Every structure is written in structure tokens, then in C-alpha cells.
Coordinates of C-alpha atoms and ligand atoms in Angstrom, one line a residue:
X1 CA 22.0 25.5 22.2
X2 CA 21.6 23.3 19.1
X3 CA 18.8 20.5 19.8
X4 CA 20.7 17.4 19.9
X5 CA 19.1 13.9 18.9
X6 CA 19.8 10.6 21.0
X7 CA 17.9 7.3 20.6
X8 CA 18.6 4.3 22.7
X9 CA 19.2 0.5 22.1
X10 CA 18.8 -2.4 24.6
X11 CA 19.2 -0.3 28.3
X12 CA 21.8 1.9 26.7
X13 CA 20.9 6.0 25.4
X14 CA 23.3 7.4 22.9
X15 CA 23.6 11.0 21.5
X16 CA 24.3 10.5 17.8
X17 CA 24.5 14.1 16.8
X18 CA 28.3 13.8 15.7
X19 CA 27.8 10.8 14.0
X20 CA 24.6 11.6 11.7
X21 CA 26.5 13.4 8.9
X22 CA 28.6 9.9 8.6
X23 CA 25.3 7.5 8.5
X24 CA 25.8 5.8 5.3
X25 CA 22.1 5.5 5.2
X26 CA 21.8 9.2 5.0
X27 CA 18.8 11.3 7.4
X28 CA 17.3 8.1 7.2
X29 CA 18.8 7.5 10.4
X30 CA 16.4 10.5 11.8
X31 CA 13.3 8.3 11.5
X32 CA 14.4 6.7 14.7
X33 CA 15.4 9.6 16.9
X34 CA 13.6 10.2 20.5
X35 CA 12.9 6.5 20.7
X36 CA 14.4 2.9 20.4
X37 CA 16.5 1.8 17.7
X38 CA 15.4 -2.2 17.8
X39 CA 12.5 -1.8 15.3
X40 CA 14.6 -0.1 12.5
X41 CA 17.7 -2.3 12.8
X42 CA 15.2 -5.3 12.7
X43 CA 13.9 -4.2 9.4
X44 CA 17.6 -3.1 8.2
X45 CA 19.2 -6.0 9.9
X46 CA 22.6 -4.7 8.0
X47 CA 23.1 -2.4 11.4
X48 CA 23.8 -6.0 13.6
X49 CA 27.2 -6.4 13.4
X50 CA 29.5 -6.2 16.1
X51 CA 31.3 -2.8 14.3
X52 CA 28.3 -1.2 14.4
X53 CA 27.2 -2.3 18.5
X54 CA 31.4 -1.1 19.0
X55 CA 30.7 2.3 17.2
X56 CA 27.4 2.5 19.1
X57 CA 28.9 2.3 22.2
X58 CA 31.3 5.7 21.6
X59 CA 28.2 7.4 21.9
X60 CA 26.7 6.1 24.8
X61 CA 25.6 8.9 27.6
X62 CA 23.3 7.0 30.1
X63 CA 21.1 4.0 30.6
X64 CA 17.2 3.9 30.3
X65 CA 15.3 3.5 33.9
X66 CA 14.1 -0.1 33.7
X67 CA 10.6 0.4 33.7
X68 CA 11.0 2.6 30.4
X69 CA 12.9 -0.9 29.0
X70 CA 9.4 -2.7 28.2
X71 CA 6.9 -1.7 25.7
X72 CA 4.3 -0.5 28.2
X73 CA 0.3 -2.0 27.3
X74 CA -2.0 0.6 26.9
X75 CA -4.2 0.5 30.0
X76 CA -7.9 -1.2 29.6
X77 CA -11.4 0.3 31.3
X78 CA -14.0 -1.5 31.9
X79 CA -15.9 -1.3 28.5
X80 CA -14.0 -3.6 25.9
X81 CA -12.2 -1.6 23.3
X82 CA -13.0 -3.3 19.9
X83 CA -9.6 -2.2 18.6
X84 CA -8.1 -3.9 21.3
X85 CA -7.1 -6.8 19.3
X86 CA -5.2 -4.6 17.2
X87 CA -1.3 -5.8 16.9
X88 CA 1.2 -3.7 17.5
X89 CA 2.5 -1.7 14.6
X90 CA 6.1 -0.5 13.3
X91 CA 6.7 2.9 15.1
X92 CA 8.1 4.7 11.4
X93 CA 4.4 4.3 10.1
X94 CA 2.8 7.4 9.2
X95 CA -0.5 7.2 11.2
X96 CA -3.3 8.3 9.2
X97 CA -6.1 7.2 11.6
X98 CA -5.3 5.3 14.9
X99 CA -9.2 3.7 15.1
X100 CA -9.6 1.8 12.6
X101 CA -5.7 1.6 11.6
X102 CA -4.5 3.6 8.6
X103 CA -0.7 4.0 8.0
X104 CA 1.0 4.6 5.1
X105 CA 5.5 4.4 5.4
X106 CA 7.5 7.2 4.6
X107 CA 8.1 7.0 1.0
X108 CA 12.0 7.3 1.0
X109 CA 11.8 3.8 2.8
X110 CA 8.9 2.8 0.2
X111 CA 10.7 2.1 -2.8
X112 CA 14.3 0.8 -1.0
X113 CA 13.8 -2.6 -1.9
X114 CA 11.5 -4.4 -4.5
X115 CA 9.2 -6.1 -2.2
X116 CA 8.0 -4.2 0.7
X117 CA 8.8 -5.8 3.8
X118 CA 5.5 -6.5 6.0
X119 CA 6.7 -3.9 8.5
X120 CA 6.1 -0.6 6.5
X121 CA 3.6 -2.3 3.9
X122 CA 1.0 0.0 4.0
X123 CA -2.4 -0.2 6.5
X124 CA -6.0 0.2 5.4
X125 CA -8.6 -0.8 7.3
X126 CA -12.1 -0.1 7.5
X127 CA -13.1 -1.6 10.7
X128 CA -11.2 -3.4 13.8
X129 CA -9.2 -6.1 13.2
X130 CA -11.0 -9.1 13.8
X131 CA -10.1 -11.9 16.4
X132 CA -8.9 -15.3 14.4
X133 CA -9.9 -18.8 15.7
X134 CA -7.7 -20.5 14.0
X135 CA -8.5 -23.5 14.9
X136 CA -12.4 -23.2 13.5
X137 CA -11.3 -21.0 10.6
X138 CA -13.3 -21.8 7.5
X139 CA -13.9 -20.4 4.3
X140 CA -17.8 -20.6 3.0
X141 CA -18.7 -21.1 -0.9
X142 CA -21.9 -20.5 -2.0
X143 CA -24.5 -19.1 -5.1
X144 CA -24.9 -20.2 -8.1
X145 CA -23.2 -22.8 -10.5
X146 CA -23.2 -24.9 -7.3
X147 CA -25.0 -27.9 -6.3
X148 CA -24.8 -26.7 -2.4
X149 CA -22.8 -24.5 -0.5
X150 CA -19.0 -25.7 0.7
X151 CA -17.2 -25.2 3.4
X152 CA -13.5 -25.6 3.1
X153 CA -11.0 -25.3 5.8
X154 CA -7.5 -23.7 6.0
X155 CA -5.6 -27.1 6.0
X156 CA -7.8 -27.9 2.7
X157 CA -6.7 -24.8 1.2
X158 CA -3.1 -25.0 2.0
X159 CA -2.9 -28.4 0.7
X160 CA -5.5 -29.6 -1.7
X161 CA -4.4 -27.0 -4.5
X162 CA -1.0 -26.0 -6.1
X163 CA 0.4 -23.3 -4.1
X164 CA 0.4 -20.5 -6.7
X165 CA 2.5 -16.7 -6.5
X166 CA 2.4 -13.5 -8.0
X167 CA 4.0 -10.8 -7.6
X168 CA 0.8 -8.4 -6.9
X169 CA 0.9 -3.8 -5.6
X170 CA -1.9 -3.2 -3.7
X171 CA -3.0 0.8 -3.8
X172 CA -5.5 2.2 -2.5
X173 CA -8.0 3.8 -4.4
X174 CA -7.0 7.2 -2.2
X175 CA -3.8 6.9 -2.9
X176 CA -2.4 10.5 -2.6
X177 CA -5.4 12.4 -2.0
X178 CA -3.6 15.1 -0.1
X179 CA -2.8 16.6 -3.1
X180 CA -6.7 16.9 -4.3
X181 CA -8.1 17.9 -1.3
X182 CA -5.7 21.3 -1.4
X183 CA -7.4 22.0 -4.9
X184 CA -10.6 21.6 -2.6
X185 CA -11.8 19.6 0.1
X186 CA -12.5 16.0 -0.1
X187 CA -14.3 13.8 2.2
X188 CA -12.0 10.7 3.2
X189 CA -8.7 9.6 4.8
X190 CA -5.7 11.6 4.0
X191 CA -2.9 10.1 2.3
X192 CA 0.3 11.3 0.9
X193 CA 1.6 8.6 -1.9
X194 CA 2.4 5.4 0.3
X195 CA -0.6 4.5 0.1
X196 CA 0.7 1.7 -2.0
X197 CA 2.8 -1.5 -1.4
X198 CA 4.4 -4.3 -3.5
X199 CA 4.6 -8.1 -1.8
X200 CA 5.2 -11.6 -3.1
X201 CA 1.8 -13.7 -2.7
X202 CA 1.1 -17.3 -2.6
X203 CA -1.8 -19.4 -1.8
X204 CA -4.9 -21.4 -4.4
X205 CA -5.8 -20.4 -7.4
X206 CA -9.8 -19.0 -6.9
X207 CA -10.6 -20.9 -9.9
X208 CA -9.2 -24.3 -8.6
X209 CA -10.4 -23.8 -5.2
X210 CA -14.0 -23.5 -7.5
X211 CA -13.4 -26.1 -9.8
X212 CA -12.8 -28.5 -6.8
X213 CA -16.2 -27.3 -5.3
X214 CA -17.8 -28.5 -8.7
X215 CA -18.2 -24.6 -9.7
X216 CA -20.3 -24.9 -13.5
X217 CA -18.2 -22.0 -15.5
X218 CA -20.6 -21.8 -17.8
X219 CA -23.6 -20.7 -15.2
X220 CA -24.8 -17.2 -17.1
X221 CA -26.7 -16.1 -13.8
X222 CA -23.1 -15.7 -12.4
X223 CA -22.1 -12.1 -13.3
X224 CA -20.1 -10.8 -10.1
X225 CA -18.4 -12.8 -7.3
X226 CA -18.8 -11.4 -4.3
X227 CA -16.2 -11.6 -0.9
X228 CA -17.0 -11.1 2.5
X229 CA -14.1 -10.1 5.3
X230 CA -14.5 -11.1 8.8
X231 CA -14.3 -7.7 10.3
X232 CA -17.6 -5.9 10.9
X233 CA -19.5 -2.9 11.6
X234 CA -21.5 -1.5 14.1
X235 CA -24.8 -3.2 12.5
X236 CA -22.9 -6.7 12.1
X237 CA -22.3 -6.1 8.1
X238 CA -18.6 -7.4 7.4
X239 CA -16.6 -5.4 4.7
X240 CA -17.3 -6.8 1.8
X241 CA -16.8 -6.0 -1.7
X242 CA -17.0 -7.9 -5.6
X243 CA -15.1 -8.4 -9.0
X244 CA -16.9 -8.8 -12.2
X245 CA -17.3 -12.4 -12.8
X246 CA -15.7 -12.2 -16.3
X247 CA -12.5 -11.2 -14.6
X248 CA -12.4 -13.0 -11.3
X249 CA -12.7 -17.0 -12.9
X250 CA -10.4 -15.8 -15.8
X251 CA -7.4 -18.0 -14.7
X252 CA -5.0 -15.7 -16.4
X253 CA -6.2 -12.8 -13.8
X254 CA -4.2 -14.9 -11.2
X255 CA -7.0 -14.3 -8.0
X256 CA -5.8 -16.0 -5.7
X257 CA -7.4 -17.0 -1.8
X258 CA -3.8 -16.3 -0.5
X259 CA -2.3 -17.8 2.9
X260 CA 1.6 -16.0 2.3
X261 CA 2.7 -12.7 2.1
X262 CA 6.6 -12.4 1.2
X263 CA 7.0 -16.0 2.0
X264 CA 5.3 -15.9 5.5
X265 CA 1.9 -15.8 6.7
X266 CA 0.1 -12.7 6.0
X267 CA 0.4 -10.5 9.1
X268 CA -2.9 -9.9 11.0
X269 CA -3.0 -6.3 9.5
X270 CA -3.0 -7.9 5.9
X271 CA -5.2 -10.9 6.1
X272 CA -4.3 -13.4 8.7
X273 CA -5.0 -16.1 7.5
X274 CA -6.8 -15.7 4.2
X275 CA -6.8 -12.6 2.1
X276 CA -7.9 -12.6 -1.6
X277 CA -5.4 -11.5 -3.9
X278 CA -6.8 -9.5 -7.1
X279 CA -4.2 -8.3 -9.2
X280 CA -4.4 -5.3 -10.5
X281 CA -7.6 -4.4 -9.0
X282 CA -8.0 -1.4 -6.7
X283 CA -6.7 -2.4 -2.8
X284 CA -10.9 -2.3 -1.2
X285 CA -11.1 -5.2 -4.2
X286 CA -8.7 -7.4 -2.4
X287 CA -10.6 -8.6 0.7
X288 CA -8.7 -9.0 3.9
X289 CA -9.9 -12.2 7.0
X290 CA -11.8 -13.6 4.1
X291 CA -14.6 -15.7 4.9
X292 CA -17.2 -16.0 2.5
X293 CA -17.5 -16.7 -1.5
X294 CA -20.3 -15.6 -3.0
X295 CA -21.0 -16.6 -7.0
X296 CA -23.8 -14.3 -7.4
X297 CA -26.1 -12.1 -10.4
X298 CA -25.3 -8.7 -8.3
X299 CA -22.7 -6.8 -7.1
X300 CA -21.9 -7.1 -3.0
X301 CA -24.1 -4.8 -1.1
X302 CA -21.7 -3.5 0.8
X303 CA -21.2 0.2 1.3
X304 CA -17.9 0.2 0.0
X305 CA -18.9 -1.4 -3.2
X306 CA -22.1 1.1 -3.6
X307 CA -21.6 3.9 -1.9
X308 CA -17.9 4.5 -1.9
X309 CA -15.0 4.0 -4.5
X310 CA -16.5 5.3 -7.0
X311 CA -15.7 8.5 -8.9
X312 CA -17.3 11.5 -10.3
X313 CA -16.8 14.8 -12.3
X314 CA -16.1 17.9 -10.4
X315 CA -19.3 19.1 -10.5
X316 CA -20.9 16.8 -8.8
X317 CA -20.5 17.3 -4.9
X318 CA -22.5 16.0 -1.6
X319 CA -25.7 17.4 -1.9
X320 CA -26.2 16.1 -5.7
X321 CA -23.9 12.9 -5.8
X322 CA -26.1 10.0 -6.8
X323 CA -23.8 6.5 -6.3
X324 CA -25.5 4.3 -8.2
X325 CA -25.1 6.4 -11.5
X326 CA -21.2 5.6 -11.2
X327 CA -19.7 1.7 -11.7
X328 CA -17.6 0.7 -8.5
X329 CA -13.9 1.3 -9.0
X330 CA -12.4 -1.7 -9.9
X331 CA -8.5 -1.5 -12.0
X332 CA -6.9 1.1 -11.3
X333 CA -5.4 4.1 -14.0
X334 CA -1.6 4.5 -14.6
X335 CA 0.4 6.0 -11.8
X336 CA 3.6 7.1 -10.4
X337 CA 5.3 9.3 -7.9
X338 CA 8.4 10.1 -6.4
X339 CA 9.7 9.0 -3.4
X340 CA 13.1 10.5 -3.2
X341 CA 14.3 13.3 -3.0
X342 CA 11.6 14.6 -0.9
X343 CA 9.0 17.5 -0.8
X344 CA 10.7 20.4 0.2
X345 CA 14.4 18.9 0.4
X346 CA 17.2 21.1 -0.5
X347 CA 18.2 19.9 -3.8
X348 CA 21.3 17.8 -4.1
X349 CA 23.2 18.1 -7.3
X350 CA 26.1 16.0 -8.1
X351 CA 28.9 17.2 -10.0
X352 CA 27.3 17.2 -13.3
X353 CA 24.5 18.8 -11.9
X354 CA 22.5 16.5 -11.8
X355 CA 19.4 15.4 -9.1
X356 CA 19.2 12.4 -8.5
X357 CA 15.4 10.7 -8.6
X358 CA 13.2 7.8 -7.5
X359 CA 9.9 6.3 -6.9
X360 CA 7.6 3.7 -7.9
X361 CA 5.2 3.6 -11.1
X362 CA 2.2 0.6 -11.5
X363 CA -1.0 0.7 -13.8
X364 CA -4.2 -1.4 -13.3
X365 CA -5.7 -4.4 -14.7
X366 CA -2.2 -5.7 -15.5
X367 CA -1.2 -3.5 -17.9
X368 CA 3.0 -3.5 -17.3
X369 CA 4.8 0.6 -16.7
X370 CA 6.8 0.7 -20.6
X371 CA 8.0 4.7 -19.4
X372 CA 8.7 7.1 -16.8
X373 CA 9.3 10.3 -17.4
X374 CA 10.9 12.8 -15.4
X375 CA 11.2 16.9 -15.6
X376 CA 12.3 20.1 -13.7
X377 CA 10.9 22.3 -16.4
X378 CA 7.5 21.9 -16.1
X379 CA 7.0 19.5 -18.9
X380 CA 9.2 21.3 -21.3
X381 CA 12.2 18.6 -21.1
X382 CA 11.9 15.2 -19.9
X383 CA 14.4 12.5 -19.3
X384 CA 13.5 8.8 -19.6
X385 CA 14.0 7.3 -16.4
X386 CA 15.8 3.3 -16.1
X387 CA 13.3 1.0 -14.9
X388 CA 13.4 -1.9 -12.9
X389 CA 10.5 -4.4 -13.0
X390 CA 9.6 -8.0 -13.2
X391 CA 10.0 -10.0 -16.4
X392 CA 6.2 -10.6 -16.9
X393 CA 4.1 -10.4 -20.0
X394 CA 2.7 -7.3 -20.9
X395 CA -0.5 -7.4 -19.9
X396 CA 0.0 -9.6 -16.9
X397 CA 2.1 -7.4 -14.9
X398 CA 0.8 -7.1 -11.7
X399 CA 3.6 -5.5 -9.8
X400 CA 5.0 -2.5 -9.8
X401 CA 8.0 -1.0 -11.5
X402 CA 10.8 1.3 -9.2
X403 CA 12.6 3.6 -11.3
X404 CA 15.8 6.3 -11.3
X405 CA 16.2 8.7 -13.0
X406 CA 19.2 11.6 -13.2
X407 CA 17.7 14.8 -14.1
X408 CA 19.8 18.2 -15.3
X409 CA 19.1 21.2 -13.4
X410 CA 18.0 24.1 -15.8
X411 CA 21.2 26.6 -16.0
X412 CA 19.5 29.2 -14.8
X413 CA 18.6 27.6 -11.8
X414 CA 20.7 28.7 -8.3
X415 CA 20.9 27.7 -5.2
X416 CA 18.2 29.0 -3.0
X417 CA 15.9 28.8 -6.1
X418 CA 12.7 26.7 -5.8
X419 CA 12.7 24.0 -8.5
X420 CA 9.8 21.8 -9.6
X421 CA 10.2 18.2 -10.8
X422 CA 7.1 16.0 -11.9
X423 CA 7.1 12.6 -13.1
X424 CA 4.9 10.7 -14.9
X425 CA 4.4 7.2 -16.2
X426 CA 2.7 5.4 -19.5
X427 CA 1.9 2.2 -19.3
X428 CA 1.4 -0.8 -22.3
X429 CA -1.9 0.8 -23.7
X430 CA -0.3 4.2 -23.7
X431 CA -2.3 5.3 -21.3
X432 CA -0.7 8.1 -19.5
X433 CA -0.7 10.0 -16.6
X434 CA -2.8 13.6 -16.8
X435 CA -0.8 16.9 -16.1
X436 CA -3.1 18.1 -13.1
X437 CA -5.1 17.2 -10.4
X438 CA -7.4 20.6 -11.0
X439 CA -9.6 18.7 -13.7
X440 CA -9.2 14.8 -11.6
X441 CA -11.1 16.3 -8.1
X442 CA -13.9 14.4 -6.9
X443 CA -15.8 14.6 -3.8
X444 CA -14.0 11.3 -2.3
X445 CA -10.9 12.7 -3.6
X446 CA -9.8 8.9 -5.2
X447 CA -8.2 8.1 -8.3
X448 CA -5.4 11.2 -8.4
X449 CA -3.2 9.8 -10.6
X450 CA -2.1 13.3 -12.0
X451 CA 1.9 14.1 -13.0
X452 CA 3.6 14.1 -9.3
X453 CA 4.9 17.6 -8.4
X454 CA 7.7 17.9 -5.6
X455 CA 8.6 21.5 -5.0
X456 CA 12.2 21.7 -4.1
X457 CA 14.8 24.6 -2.6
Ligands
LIG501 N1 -10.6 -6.1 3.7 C1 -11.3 -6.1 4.8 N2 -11.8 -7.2 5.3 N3 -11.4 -4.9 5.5 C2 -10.9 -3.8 5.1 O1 -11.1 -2.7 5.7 N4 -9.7 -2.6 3.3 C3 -9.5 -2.6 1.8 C4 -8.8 -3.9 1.4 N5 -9.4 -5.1 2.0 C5 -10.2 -3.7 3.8 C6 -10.1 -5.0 3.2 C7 -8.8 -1.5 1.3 S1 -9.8 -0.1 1.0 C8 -7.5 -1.5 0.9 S2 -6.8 -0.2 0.1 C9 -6.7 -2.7 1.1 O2 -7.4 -3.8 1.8 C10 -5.5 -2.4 1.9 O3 -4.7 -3.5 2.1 P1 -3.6 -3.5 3.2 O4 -4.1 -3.0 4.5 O5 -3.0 -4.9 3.3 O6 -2.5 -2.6 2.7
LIG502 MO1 -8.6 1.5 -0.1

């Protein structure tokens, strides 16, 4: 017997095995088999429409036992859990690492819209999430080019200073580090290429929120300004990291101490209630629970500024890595990938024989995508992909660029036969994506921003 795939909605279970060829959403529609269909239909609320709850209903073949109707707490021991203050996540995030929280979405939902709703924008976290008193939130200000350390509250924040927005992708600097660590093993979190999001900020400008404390600009001793999270680790250190003063106080750089994400407040995963925002800066830049301003001569001391995002050449492994001889990781190289079709998908051709393809291209330090290239000849012929991206200056383009491209497969290619297509992208300096990630491997297997290969049938 075939397996057959049901999922169930409100008390109701349906076996949707006749109707998944008809989905107009394509396998999508597989994400949300074995379990409940709420959380997809909330994030594509085009399913809640009484034609679709009619057509449900045809396949309807039982009802849930009530107590399997509510979302059932994990049960709590005796010793508190630190994680336990954890929300609750979207069920179609890939997990990566359940304590601390790391999810990336699956990249065929990734690049679907512009902005990534906060449901599948990816999770990285260091540490637990920490518990907000919102009521005593505050935000501390202090080093040098000040008379005395401020303290500003979240009502100050949200009101004292122009709200301000940018369009901003946050990546992690292990974006796609699956790919190294089959060239050889890395040390760190695995992650396929979602380990990137796009979303709509607002908030104050970090430079008006420092002018108002009476910040002097013109301070020399102030060379790196340092941010501290609210989350800490098991010997009371919070995440911290810092940006190079010369960049952070530019007001063209566009840092902002941001309360929104996507025109809401910024989910607890993301920041709640106060996240810095530095564009086109690597994602451990761009401190979530922020708490703590620090003007300072030195970089922040925390491990992940010294000891961790940071790269080096393939030669250097654990036993002979020295971290201070490498500068922490700060914008991020020129990158792309392809979300759709996927990774082993059998190849759909239209009737030009073409494949259709799409993903998501960004470079650091706002330097805008101008280029994506596609192949499925190993490099030999490329087709220029169409871009879609914001109307920003060229080198204040902070967001990310989706792109499509229709790609020829070669004549000799059949069905059955394995094809290979890579993109890459070039971005406003004509920087440009290298071909492999042989020559890019480092021992914390960051910064892979080789060609992306999807091998296809
Ligand atoms: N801020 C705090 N306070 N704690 C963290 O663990 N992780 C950083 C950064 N800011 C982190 C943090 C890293 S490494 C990345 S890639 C981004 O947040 C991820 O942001 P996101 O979880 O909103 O996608
Ligand atoms: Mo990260």
C-alpha cells in the first residue's frame, strides 16, 4: 500500500492524497503533513476562504481525540530549565539546535515573498532567551565622549527620536556551512543556505540616540562601540559583540537601536524589545535584548568578537589557530544561492526546455547585487538572471535582491541524467562570488560564499 498523507485542521483529520497533485502551491503543501494545518494557513492566510474550508471538508476521514486538540506544554522537573522561557516556534523551521534555538526555513518558502515574515525568519541564538521586564527595561550609555553614563528608557526611545526604517538581511556568518564541512569537518552549527532573512526595521537612529546623550563625535579615544545583549552565559557574561567606531556613528550606515520588525514589535526570538540593526554587517554584529552601549578604545571582549567569527586559511586548524592574529568578521563578502528548484529535485522543464530558477543574492557593507548569474554547464554558459531589489543607492543597499532566472538545458542532457546548476552573484565593486568552496574552508567553516551547486536528476 502506498503511504498516504493526512493532516488535520480545527478537530477535523483529512487524507489529502488525491488532492496534492492539484495544490496550486505545489509540494509545498507537504511541509504540513502528519500534523496541523493552522500554522501554515496563518502564514499563507490565502488558504481562509470558505472554498477552500468547503474543498477541505471532501476530504475529511475522522476527528482528533480532544486531548490531541491543544498544544500540549512540555512537562517541567524540579530544576528550572533556562530555555524555558523560550517561545514557541513555527513547526516548518528546520531545527538546527533545540538548546539554544537555531532554525533556519526551508528555502523554497525563503525567497516567496520580499520580506520574510517573522515566522520562518531565521533563528540564531547563542544562549537562552532572556526573560523581559518590560516594565524596568532600560538601555545603558556609557564610555567615552560622555560627560556620565545615560540611562534611557523604551518610552524615550520610541518617542524622543524620529522613527527611522531600512530595509536590512541579516546572515549569519555560517551561512551554508554544510557545504564546507563535506570538503572537511568544521567545528560549528550546521546550516544549509537559510541561514539568512530579509525584514523591514524601524526604530532611532544610534547616532541621534548619542547626540541626544551629548555624545562628543570628535572623541579620538572612541575607536569601537561596543553592544551588550541581555542573554548570558554560564559565567554571567551576556553576548556581546562591537562595530568599528568609524562605521557605527557614520549616519549614512543607518545603525539603528530598533523596536519594529516588519511593522510590529520584534518577536522575542529577534530582539524583543530592542535589537540593534547594523546594516550590512555580519548577523553576530547585530545584537539581540540590547542593553548596554559601550563608546569605548577596544573591541568587546566577548568570545564571539575574539574568539569566534573570524576566518582563516586552510592550513591553519585547532591545534595552531591563534584568534587574535585574524580581525573579527564584520561585512559580509558577496553571496547567493538557490532556493528553488531544490537539491536533488527531478528537473522540471517547460516546453522550451527550460528550468526554471530562484533564490536570493546580498553583499556586505552595503554594496547593492548589480548581477546574478546562472549555469547548468559548469560555468561554460551563463544566463543573466532578472532581479528584483529595492531602489536604493548603490552603496547603501542593505537588503537583499530575489532573482529568476530561466535556464536552457544542455541538448545532450536526458531525463534520468544528473544535471548541475550553480549561481553566482557580483555585486557594485565587482566583487564576485569564488567557483569553490575547496580553497574558502576554515576551521569554523564561516564565510562560504562559493558559486552555489544543486545537483539535479
Ligand atoms: N544577539 C544576542 N543578544 N544573542 C545572540 O545569540 N546571535 C547573533 C545575532 N545577535 C545573538 C545576537 C548572531 S550570530 C546572528 S547570525 C543574529 O543575531 C541572528 O539574528 P536572528 O536570530 O534574528 O536571525
Ligand atoms: Mo551568526
Amino acid at each position: 500500500m502506498s503511504k498516504r498523507i493526512w493532516v488535520s485542521f480545527r478537530s477535523g483529520v483529512y487524507d489529502i492524497t488525491d488532492f496534492v497533485g492539484q495544490h496550486p502551491g505545489g509540494d509545498k503543501i507537504l511541509m504540513s503533513s502528519g500534523g496541523a494545518l493552522e500554522p501554515f494557513w496563518t502564514l499563507f492566510a490565502v488558504h481562509k476562504t470558505r472554498e477552500v474550508f468547503k474543498m477541505l471538508e471532501k476530504y475529511r476521514i475522522g476527528n482528533l481525540d480532544s486531548k490531541d486538540r491543544t498544544v500540549e506544554k512540555p512537562g517541567v522537573d524540579s530544576t528550572p530549565d533556562p530555555y524555558d522561557n523560550d517561545p514557541l516556534r513555527h513547526p516548518v523551521l528546520r531545527v538546527r539546535s533545540k538548546k539554544p534555538f537555531n532554525a533556519e526555513p526551508p528555502e523554497e518558502l525563503l525567497t516567496q515573498q520580499f520580506l520574510t515574515p517573522k515566522e520562518i525568519f531565521f533563528v540564531r541564538n547563542h544562549l537562552p532567551v532572556p526573560e523581559i521586564d518590560i516594565e524596568n527595561y532600560t538601555l545603558e550609555i556609557e564610555g567615552f565622549g560622555l560627560k556620565e553614563p545615560k540611562t534611557l528608557t523604551l518610552d524615550e526611545i520610541k518617542k524622543k527620536f524620529p522613527k527611522h526604517t531600512v530595509i536590512s538581511t541579516i546572515q549569519c556568518a555560517g551561512n551554508r556551512r554544510d557545504e564546507m564541512n563535506k570538503v572537511k569537518e568544521v567545528k560549528g552549527l550546521s546550516w544549509g543556505s537559510a541561514a539568512i532573512s530579509n525584514a523591514k526595521w524601524s526604530g532611532a537612529r544610534l547616532v541621534d540616540v548619542l547626540q541626544y546623550c551629548g555624545l562628543d563625535f570628535d572623541d579620538q579615544n572612541i575607536k569601537h562601540v561596543q553592544f551588550d545583549g541581555l542573554d548570558f552565559d554560564v559565567s554571567s557574561n551576556p553576548y556581546g559583540a562591537s562595530v568599528e567606531a568609524i562605521k557605527a556613528l557614520n549616519p549614512n550606515a543607518d545603525f539603528l537601536v530598533a523596536y519594529e520588525m516588519n511593522d510590529e514589535d520584534i518577536p522575542l526570538d529577534h530582539g524583543f524589545p530592542l535589537r540593534l540593526i547594523a546594516p550590512g554587517v555580519v548577523g553576530a554584529r547585530n545584537v539581540k535584548w540590547l542593553s548596554r552601549i559601550v563608546l569605548s578604545d577596544e573591541e568587546s571582549h566577548s568570545h564571539w568578537q575574539r574568539k569566534d567569527y573570524k576566518s582563516f586559511s586552510p592550513n591553519i586548524d585547532w591545534h595552531n589557530v591563534d584568534f587574535e592574529s585574524a580581525p573579527s568578521i564584520q561585512e559580509l563578502p558577496v553571496q547567493s544561492a538557490i532556493c528553488e528548484p531544490r537539491e536533488g529535485q527531478l528537473v522540471q522543464m517547460d516546453e522550451n526546455r527550460n528550468i526554471q530558477m530562484s533564490g536570493y543574492a546580498w553583499s556586505g557593507g552595503g554594496r547593492k547585487v548589480i548581477r546574478v548569474d546562472v549555469s547548468a554547464d559548469e560555468g561554460i554558459n551563463w544566463v543573466t538572471a532578472e532581479l528584483q531589489q529595492e531602489d536604493s543607492p548603490l552603496n547603501r543597499t542593505y537588503s537583499w535582491t530575489l532573482w529568476k532566472a530561466n535556464i536552457p538545458v544542455p541538448k545532450e542532457w536526458k531525463s534520468g541524467h544528473k544535471v548541475e546548476l550553480v549561481c553566482r552573484a557580483t555585486d557594485s565593486h565587482y566583487n564576485i562570488q569564488p567557483e569553490n568552496v575547496r580553497n574558502l574552508w576554515n576551521l569554523r567553516g564561516v564565510l562560504n560564499n562559493s558559486w552555489h551547486r544543486i545537483l539535479n536528476n
